Amino acid sequence: MKHSVNRPPTPDGAEDQGNEPTLQEIINIKLIESGEKERLMELLRERLIECGWKDEMKALCRSYVKKKGRNNVTVDDLVHLITPKGRASVPDFVKAELLQRIRSFLMSAAL
Amino acid sequence: MSSKINGHVSPQPCPHLLVFRSRNGPKPFRALKDCIRVKPPGGRAAIRREPTEVARCGTCEESSRSRLYACVACAAVFCHAPLLHSHASDHSLSIPGHEIAVDVDRAELFCCACGDQVYDRDFDAAVVLAQTVNATATTSTSGSTAMQCSVAGSQPENLRKRRRVDYRPWEPDSGEHISRGNQSIPLLDAANASLVSSTQQPWGLRGLNNLGNTCFMNSILQALLHTPPLRNYFLGDRHNRYYCQQKNGAINGTKNSRLCLACDMDALFSAVFSGDRTPYSPAKFLYSWWQHAANLASYEQQDAHEFFISMLEGIHEKVEKDKRKSQSPGSGDCCIAHRVFSGILRSDVMCMVCGFTSTTYDPCVDISLDLEPNQGGSGKSSSAKSLNSFNVEADCMRPNQNCGISTLKGCLERFTRAEKLGSDQKLFCQKCQVRQESLKQMSIRKLPLVSCFHVKRFEHSSIRKMSRKVDRYLQFPFSLDMAPYLSSSILRSRFGNRIFPFDGDEQDASNDLSTEFELFAVVTHSGRLDAGHYVTYLRLSNQWYKCDDAWITQVNESIVRAAQGYMMFYVQKVLYYKESENQGTS
């Protein structure tokens, strides 16, 4: 590109802030673009239903709503309630399977 | 605070949603509708401006947050993670009128100010429409019309609303006056008052003699004699056998025209409820039924369920000759048998390639349920292969599984579960015009007054030329709520968190009836396939009675719970409790 005038390059949005996209970011975008993220999400949903995790979370939410009253609970309350327990109770074999899938995706995507 | 549609609570809009609607005209979400993307087939709906857009938060550039919301007013995307930071909330606070957003991955409306989901009928309808019709369906619209019919509004012929009739108190007409005088006996009489003292057995309990392997018939008859709507019909003289036979004799003078199973039922009801406690021999009934079902006429043991179906058919057939009545069993207007037992099942078959779903409605007088094939598990075979030692963990982690006990609810859940039809069972897809692998799901469109559940305990294999009986115990509840198995519930769970205008029928008469049922009769089978015995347990005024041919005894409910159920009869709760309020004076 010929610069006829001495001027600084056109600002490039976020990149110019000095923030290089992290590895996590790059992986995430690659996953989304290839459609793999969608497939992984479906797989995760299936596994979590099979092992009863979803039913457990549902039961937690139900008992909370029963306690507080149906009209006094918001989605944010429920998310706040089940996020720590939910993250902690994902079975190891589910985590292992998904990590394995992501690993093989990364190898095939040659990152 | 919330209104009920189809028995499901529909939440009222929050103040911010109301303001948003008032500011943005009649269709405030029309711009969003173009951004609905559905991953086929029949998959999840997401919101994207471009099909391949990677959504990221406008403030922090993060795209890997679990909840990203697009402001409906300005289309800017923000993350929402209330535990850490919520750029969506910041946005809503900074600009008034920008409180309503949509979850980009779930296509669900959200109010950032209230921190809660909100619902809009038009938006939800658009999402559901996008999910049921393939996103690239520019070719043919014939497929979408079929689904639209069942989703949006026009109902098949047999489901139109029944015309309501004003209540009129009953006055006997001239015919009824006469029959009242001649053939009726008082149920309650000052002279007979001792017959109905509380220590006596309830009305209508009378043993039936076994006429030679006829326990299959006796067991079903006992159940029918105490089916509340059926009992009320016959005891209320709605089918007068004298009048009916006179009428028939007038039309065709031959003897065969006299065959009317309903008349025989009427005679049976009269005999059983007469107050006479000596066992009754239903010989006339057996003879009439033999004439109807000639192929089953023998002294061999028959299947009670087969007899049940055959009997209902027999009652219906007689009425078919009466041209005035409507013929479709689904509406229940044709005969008393269908009025009491007939419900409507809905079957959805979805093509797994293009997502096109075809829906059919079929009337049914009972539901036949399979027992679980394996003890203690329905784990998918694919996961079994890959998880090896984790398999046991997987099975027992399910909170609903009591590791081995089959339940009626479990059977119903399996009955209404979406089932992948194998590659050897490909069904023809109208859209693809070839046979494709399909996903089939059953649900109950209309509940009958009395639900009969038949447990498939007798397996007949024509391949192996043998039959066997499955003895596995099935646990069944005394009270049953059928709501989760209704089409509205099944469809709701298929499409997620939406206001789902099921068939557009908010004032359907069937919605007035509740979904709660009470058990009143259990037909049990004991013994082998070729040498077994049927016994019926009846629940009257919350007491259980064992009806073993000619012997009627009062039993404890634990005996009933432990029995091997073959057919279970449940009646709508509103029809049950009233009759057991006051024994002897009802």
JSON list of N, CA, C and O in Angstrom, two decimals, chain B residues 47-80:
[
{"chain": "B", "resi": 47, "resn": "ILE", "atom": "N", "xyz": [-29.99, -16.29, 17.81]},
{"chain": "B", "resi": 47, "resn": "ILE", "atom": "CA", "xyz": [-30.16, -14.98, 17.17]},
{"chain": "B", "resi": 47, "resn": "ILE", "atom": "C", "xyz": [-28.81, -14.53, 16.63]},
{"chain": "B", "resi": 47, "resn": "ILE", "atom": "O", "xyz": [-27.85, -14.40, 17.38]},
{"chain": "B", "resi": 48, "resn": "ARG", "atom": "N", "xyz": [-28.72, -14.34, 15.33]},
{"chain": "B", "resi": 48, "resn": "ARG", "atom": "CA", "xyz": [-27.50, -13.83, 14.72]},
{"chain": "B", "resi": 48, "resn": "ARG", "atom": "C", "xyz": [-27.87, -12.87, 13.61]},
{"chain": "B", "resi": 48, "resn": "ARG", "atom": "O", "xyz": [-28.77, -13.14, 12.84]},
{"chain": "B", "resi": 49, "resn": "ARG", "atom": "N", "xyz": [-27.12, -11.77, 13.52]},
{"chain": "B", "resi": 49, "resn": "ARG", "atom": "CA", "xyz": [-27.38, -10.84, 12.42]},
{"chain": "B", "resi": 49, "resn": "ARG", "atom": "C", "xyz": [-26.97, -11.46, 11.10]},
{"chain": "B", "resi": 49, "resn": "ARG", "atom": "O", "xyz": [-27.65, -11.36, 10.10]},
{"chain": "B", "resi": 50, "resn": "GLU", "atom": "N", "xyz": [-25.76, -12.05, 11.10]},
{"chain": "B", "resi": 50, "resn": "GLU", "atom": "CA", "xyz": [-25.31, -12.81, 9.94]},
{"chain": "B", "resi": 50, "resn": "GLU", "atom": "C", "xyz": [-25.25, -14.27, 10.35]},
{"chain": "B", "resi": 50, "resn": "GLU", "atom": "O", "xyz": [-24.92, -14.57, 11.48]},
{"chain": "B", "resi": 51, "resn": "PRO", "atom": "N", "xyz": [-25.50, -15.20, 9.43]},
{"chain": "B", "resi": 51, "resn": "PRO", "atom": "CA", "xyz": [-25.52, -16.61, 9.81]},
{"chain": "B", "resi": 51, "resn": "PRO", "atom": "C", "xyz": [-24.22, -17.09, 10.46]},
{"chain": "B", "resi": 51, "resn": "PRO", "atom": "O", "xyz": [-24.23, -17.96, 11.30]},
{"chain": "B", "resi": 52, "resn": "THR", "atom": "N", "xyz": [-23.09, -16.51, 10.05]},
{"chain": "B", "resi": 52, "resn": "THR", "atom": "CA", "xyz": [-21.83, -17.01, 10.59]},
{"chain": "B", "resi": 52, "resn": "THR", "atom": "C", "xyz": [-21.21, -16.05, 11.60]},
{"chain": "B", "resi": 52, "resn": "THR", "atom": "O", "xyz": [-20.03, -16.13, 11.91]},
{"chain": "B", "resi": 53, "resn": "GLU", "atom": "N", "xyz": [-22.01, -15.15, 12.10]},
{"chain": "B", "resi": 53, "resn": "GLU", "atom": "CA", "xyz": [-21.48, -14.16, 13.03]},
{"chain": "B", "resi": 53, "resn": "GLU", "atom": "C", "xyz": [-21.01, -14.79, 14.33]},
{"chain": "B", "resi": 53, "resn": "GLU", "atom": "O", "xyz": [-21.64, -15.71, 14.85]},
{"chain": "B", "resi": 54, "resn": "VAL", "atom": "N", "xyz": [-19.90, -14.33, 14.84]},
{"chain": "B", "resi": 54, "resn": "VAL", "atom": "CA", "xyz": [-19.44, -14.73, 16.16]},
{"chain": "B", "resi": 54, "resn": "VAL", "atom": "C", "xyz": [-19.82, -13.62, 17.12]},
{"chain": "B", "resi": 54, "resn": "VAL", "atom": "O", "xyz": [-19.29, -12.52, 17.04]},
{"chain": "B", "resi": 55, "resn": "ALA", "atom": "N", "xyz": [-20.74, -13.92, 18.01]},
{"chain": "B", "resi": 55, "resn": "ALA", "atom": "CA", "xyz": [-21.22, -12.86, 18.90]},
{"chain": "B", "resi": 55, "resn": "ALA", "atom": "C", "xyz": [-20.18, -12.53, 19.96]},
{"chain": "B", "resi": 55, "resn": "ALA", "atom": "O", "xyz": [-19.58, -13.42, 20.55]},
{"chain": "B", "resi": 56, "resn": "ARG", "atom": "N", "xyz": [-19.95, -11.23, 20.18]},
{"chain": "B", "resi": 56, "resn": "ARG", "atom": "CA", "xyz": [-19.06, -10.85, 21.28]},
{"chain": "B", "resi": 56, "resn": "ARG", "atom": "C", "xyz": [-19.58, -9.61, 21.97]},
{"chain": "B", "resi": 56, "resn": "ARG", "atom": "O", "xyz": [-20.27, -8.80, 21.38]},
{"chain": "B", "resi": 57, "resn": "CYS", "atom": "N", "xyz": [-19.18, -9.49, 23.22]},
{"chain": "B", "resi": 57, "resn": "CYS", "atom": "CA", "xyz": [-19.66, -8.38, 24.05]},
{"chain": "B", "resi": 57, "resn": "CYS", "atom": "C", "xyz": [-19.05, -7.09, 23.56]},
{"chain": "B", "resi": 57, "resn": "CYS", "atom": "O", "xyz": [-17.84, -7.00, 23.32]},
{"chain": "B", "resi": 58, "resn": "GLY", "atom": "N", "xyz": [-19.88, -6.07, 23.40]},
{"chain": "B", "resi": 58, "resn": "GLY", "atom": "CA", "xyz": [-19.40, -4.79, 22.89]},
{"chain": "B", "resi": 58, "resn": "GLY", "atom": "C", "xyz": [-18.46, -4.07, 23.84]},
{"chain": "B", "resi": 58, "resn": "GLY", "atom": "O", "xyz": [-17.67, -3.25, 23.43]},
{"chain": "B", "resi": 59, "resn": "THR", "atom": "N", "xyz": [-18.54, -4.40, 25.11]},
{"chain": "B", "resi": 59, "resn": "THR", "atom": "CA", "xyz": [-17.71, -3.70, 26.09]},
{"chain": "B", "resi": 59, "resn": "THR", "atom": "C", "xyz": [-16.39, -4.41, 26.32]},
{"chain": "B", "resi": 59, "resn": "THR", "atom": "O", "xyz": [-15.33, -3.80, 26.29]},
{"chain": "B", "resi": 60, "resn": "CYS", "atom": "N", "xyz": [-16.45, -5.73, 26.53]},
{"chain": "B", "resi": 60, "resn": "CYS", "atom": "CA", "xyz": [-15.22, -6.42, 26.91]},
{"chain": "B", "resi": 60, "resn": "CYS", "atom": "C", "xyz": [-14.70, -7.35, 25.83]},
{"chain": "B", "resi": 60, "resn": "CYS", "atom": "O", "xyz": [-13.71, -8.05, 26.04]},
{"chain": "B", "resi": 61, "resn": "GLU", "atom": "N", "xyz": [-15.35, -7.37, 24.66]},
{"chain": "B", "resi": 61, "resn": "GLU", "atom": "CA", "xyz": [-14.87, -8.14, 23.50]},
{"chain": "B", "resi": 61, "resn": "GLU", "atom": "C", "xyz": [-14.90, -9.64, 23.72]},
{"chain": "B", "resi": 61, "resn": "GLU", "atom": "O", "xyz": [-14.45, -10.40, 22.87]},
{"chain": "B", "resi": 62, "resn": "GLU", "atom": "N", "xyz": [-15.40, -10.10, 24.86]},
{"chain": "B", "resi": 62, "resn": "GLU", "atom": "CA", "xyz": [-15.40, -11.53, 25.13]},
{"chain": "B", "resi": 62, "resn": "GLU", "atom": "C", "xyz": [-16.48, -12.22, 24.30]},
{"chain": "B", "resi": 62, "resn": "GLU", "atom": "O", "xyz": [-17.61, -11.75, 24.22]},
{"chain": "B", "resi": 63, "resn": "SER", "atom": "N", "xyz": [-16.13, -13.35, 23.70]},
{"chain": "B", "resi": 63, "resn": "SER", "atom": "CA", "xyz": [-17.16, -14.11, 22.98]},
{"chain": "B", "resi": 63, "resn": "SER", "atom": "C", "xyz": [-17.43, -15.45, 23.66]},
{"chain": "B", "resi": 63, "resn": "SER", "atom": "O", "xyz": [-18.30, -16.18, 23.24]},
{"chain": "B", "resi": 64, "resn": "SER", "atom": "N", "xyz": [-16.66, -15.72, 24.72]},
{"chain": "B", "resi": 64, "resn": "SER", "atom": "CA", "xyz": [-16.83, -17.05, 25.32]},
{"chain": "B", "resi": 64, "resn": "SER", "atom": "C", "xyz": [-17.65, -17.02, 26.60]},
{"chain": "B", "resi": 64, "resn": "SER", "atom": "O", "xyz": [-17.67, -17.95, 27.36]},
{"chain": "B", "resi": 65, "resn": "ARG", "atom": "N", "xyz": [-18.36, -15.93, 26.83]},
{"chain": "B", "resi": 65, "resn": "ARG", "atom": "CA", "xyz": [-19.24, -15.89, 28.00]},
{"chain": "B", "resi": 65, "resn": "ARG", "atom": "C", "xyz": [-20.42, -16.82, 27.77]},
{"chain": "B", "resi": 65, "resn": "ARG", "atom": "O", "xyz": [-20.84, -17.03, 26.64]},
{"chain": "B", "resi": 66, "resn": "SER", "atom": "N", "xyz": [-21.00, -17.33, 28.86]},
{"chain": "B", "resi": 66, "resn": "SER", "atom": "CA", "xyz": [-22.11, -18.27, 28.67]},
{"chain": "B", "resi": 66, "resn": "SER", "atom": "C", "xyz": [-23.42, -17.56, 28.35]},
{"chain": "B", "resi": 66, "resn": "SER", "atom": "O", "xyz": [-24.32, -18.16, 27.78]},
{"chain": "B", "resi": 67, "resn": "ARG", "atom": "N", "xyz": [-23.57, -16.30, 28.73]},
{"chain": "B", "resi": 67, "resn": "ARG", "atom": "CA", "xyz": [-24.79, -15.60, 28.39]},
{"chain": "B", "resi": 67, "resn": "ARG", "atom": "C", "xyz": [-24.45, -14.28, 27.71]},
{"chain": "B", "resi": 67, "resn": "ARG", "atom": "O", "xyz": [-23.90, -13.39, 28.31]},
{"chain": "B", "resi": 68, "resn": "LEU", "atom": "N", "xyz": [-24.83, -14.22, 26.44]},
{"chain": "B", "resi": 68, "resn": "LEU", "atom": "CA", "xyz": [-24.65, -12.98, 25.69]},
{"chain": "B", "resi": 68, "resn": "LEU", "atom": "C", "xyz": [-26.02, -12.49, 25.27]},
{"chain": "B", "resi": 68, "resn": "LEU", "atom": "O", "xyz": [-26.82, -13.25, 24.74]},
{"chain": "B", "resi": 69, "resn": "TYR", "atom": "N", "xyz": [-26.27, -11.22, 25.50]},
{"chain": "B", "resi": 69, "resn": "TYR", "atom": "CA", "xyz": [-27.58, -10.66, 25.16]},
{"chain": "B", "resi": 69, "resn": "TYR", "atom": "C", "xyz": [-27.44, -9.55, 24.13]},
{"chain": "B", "resi": 69, "resn": "TYR", "atom": "O", "xyz": [-26.53, -8.73, 24.21]},
{"chain": "B", "resi": 70, "resn": "ALA", "atom": "N", "xyz": [-28.38, -9.55, 23.18]},
{"chain": "B", "resi": 70, "resn": "ALA", "atom": "CA", "xyz": [-28.43, -8.46, 22.21]},
{"chain": "B", "resi": 70, "resn": "ALA", "atom": "C", "xyz": [-29.57, -7.54, 22.58]},
{"chain": "B", "resi": 70, "resn": "ALA", "atom": "O", "xyz": [-30.71, -7.98, 22.75]},
{"chain": "B", "resi": 71, "resn": "CYS", "atom": "N", "xyz": [-29.26, -6.26, 22.73]},
{"chain": "B", "resi": 71, "resn": "CYS", "atom": "CA", "xyz": [-30.29, -5.28, 23.07]},
{"chain": "B", "resi": 71, "resn": "CYS", "atom": "C", "xyz": [-31.27, -5.19, 21.91]},
{"chain": "B", "resi": 71, "resn": "CYS", "atom": "O", "xyz": [-30.87, -5.02, 20.75]},
{"chain": "B", "resi": 72, "resn": "VAL", "atom": "N", "xyz": [-32.55, -5.31, 22.21]},
{"chain": "B", "resi": 72, "resn": "VAL", "atom": "CA", "xyz": [-33.54, -5.32, 21.13]},
{"chain": "B", "resi": 72, "resn": "VAL", "atom": "C", "xyz": [-33.67, -3.94, 20.50]},
{"chain": "B", "resi": 72, "resn": "VAL", "atom": "O", "xyz": [-34.02, -3.79, 19.34]},
{"chain": "B", "resi": 73, "resn": "ALA", "atom": "N", "xyz": [-33.36, -2.90, 21.29]},
{"chain": "B", "resi": 73, "resn": "ALA", "atom": "CA", "xyz": [-33.52, -1.55, 20.77]},
{"chain": "B", "resi": 73, "resn": "ALA", "atom": "C", "xyz": [-32.40, -1.15, 19.82]},
{"chain": "B", "resi": 73, "resn": "ALA", "atom": "O", "xyz": [-32.63, -0.56, 18.77]},
{"chain": "B", "resi": 74, "resn": "CYS", "atom": "N", "xyz": [-31.15, -1.48, 20.19]},
{"chain": "B", "resi": 74, "resn": "CYS", "atom": "CA", "xyz": [-30.04, -0.99, 19.36]},
{"chain": "B", "resi": 74, "resn": "CYS", "atom": "C", "xyz": [-29.17, -2.10, 18.80]},
{"chain": "B", "resi": 74, "resn": "CYS", "atom": "O", "xyz": [-28.15, -1.84, 18.18]},
{"chain": "B", "resi": 75, "resn": "ALA", "atom": "N", "xyz": [-29.54, -3.36, 19.02]},
{"chain": "B", "resi": 75, "resn": "ALA", "atom": "CA", "xyz": [-28.82, -4.52, 18.46]},
{"chain": "B", "resi": 75, "resn": "ALA", "atom": "C", "xyz": [-27.40, -4.67, 18.96]},
{"chain": "B", "resi": 75, "resn": "ALA", "atom": "O", "xyz": [-26.64, -5.48, 18.44]},
{"chain": "B", "resi": 76, "resn": "ALA", "atom": "N", "xyz": [-27.01, -3.92, 19.98]},
{"chain": "B", "resi": 76, "resn": "ALA", "atom": "CA", "xyz": [-25.66, -4.10, 20.52]},
{"chain": "B", "resi": 76, "resn": "ALA", "atom": "C", "xyz": [-25.64, -5.33, 21.42]},
{"chain": "B", "resi": 76, "resn": "ALA", "atom": "O", "xyz": [-26.59, -5.59, 22.15]},
{"chain": "B", "resi": 77, "resn": "VAL", "atom": "N", "xyz": [-24.53, -6.07, 21.36]},
{"chain": "B", "resi": 77, "resn": "VAL", "atom": "CA", "xyz": [-24.43, -7.31, 22.13]},
{"chain": "B", "resi": 77, "resn": "VAL", "atom": "C", "xyz": [-23.59, -7.08, 23.37]},
{"chain": "B", "resi": 77, "resn": "VAL", "atom": "O", "xyz": [-22.54, -6.43, 23.32]},
{"chain": "B", "resi": 78, "resn": "PHE", "atom": "N", "xyz": [-24.04, -7.63, 24.47]},
{"chain": "B", "resi": 78, "resn": "PHE", "atom": "CA", "xyz": [-23.31, -7.49, 25.73]},
{"chain": "B", "resi": 78, "resn": "PHE", "atom": "C", "xyz": [-23.33, -8.81, 26.48]},
{"chain": "B", "resi": 78, "resn": "PHE", "atom": "O", "xyz": [-24.24, -9.61, 26.33]},
{"chain": "B", "resi": 79, "resn": "CYS", "atom": "N", "xyz": [-22.36, -8.98, 27.36]},
{"chain": "B", "resi": 79, "resn": "CYS", "atom": "CA", "xyz": [-22.34, -10.19, 28.19]},
{"chain": "B", "resi": 79, "resn": "CYS", "atom": "C", "xyz": [-23.11, -9.93, 29.46]},
{"chain": "B", "resi": 79, "resn": "CYS", "atom": "O", "xyz": [-23.31, -8.78, 29.87]},
{"chain": "B", "resi": 80, "resn": "HIS", "atom": "N", "xyz": [-23.56, -11.00, 30.09]},
{"chain": "B", "resi": 80, "resn": "HIS", "atom": "CA", "xyz": [-24.33, -10.87, 31.34]},
{"chain": "B", "resi": 80, "resn": "HIS", "atom": "C", "xyz": [-23.92, -12.00, 32.26]},
{"chain": "B", "resi": 80, "resn": "HIS", "atom": "O", "xyz": [-24.31, -13.13, 32.08]}
]
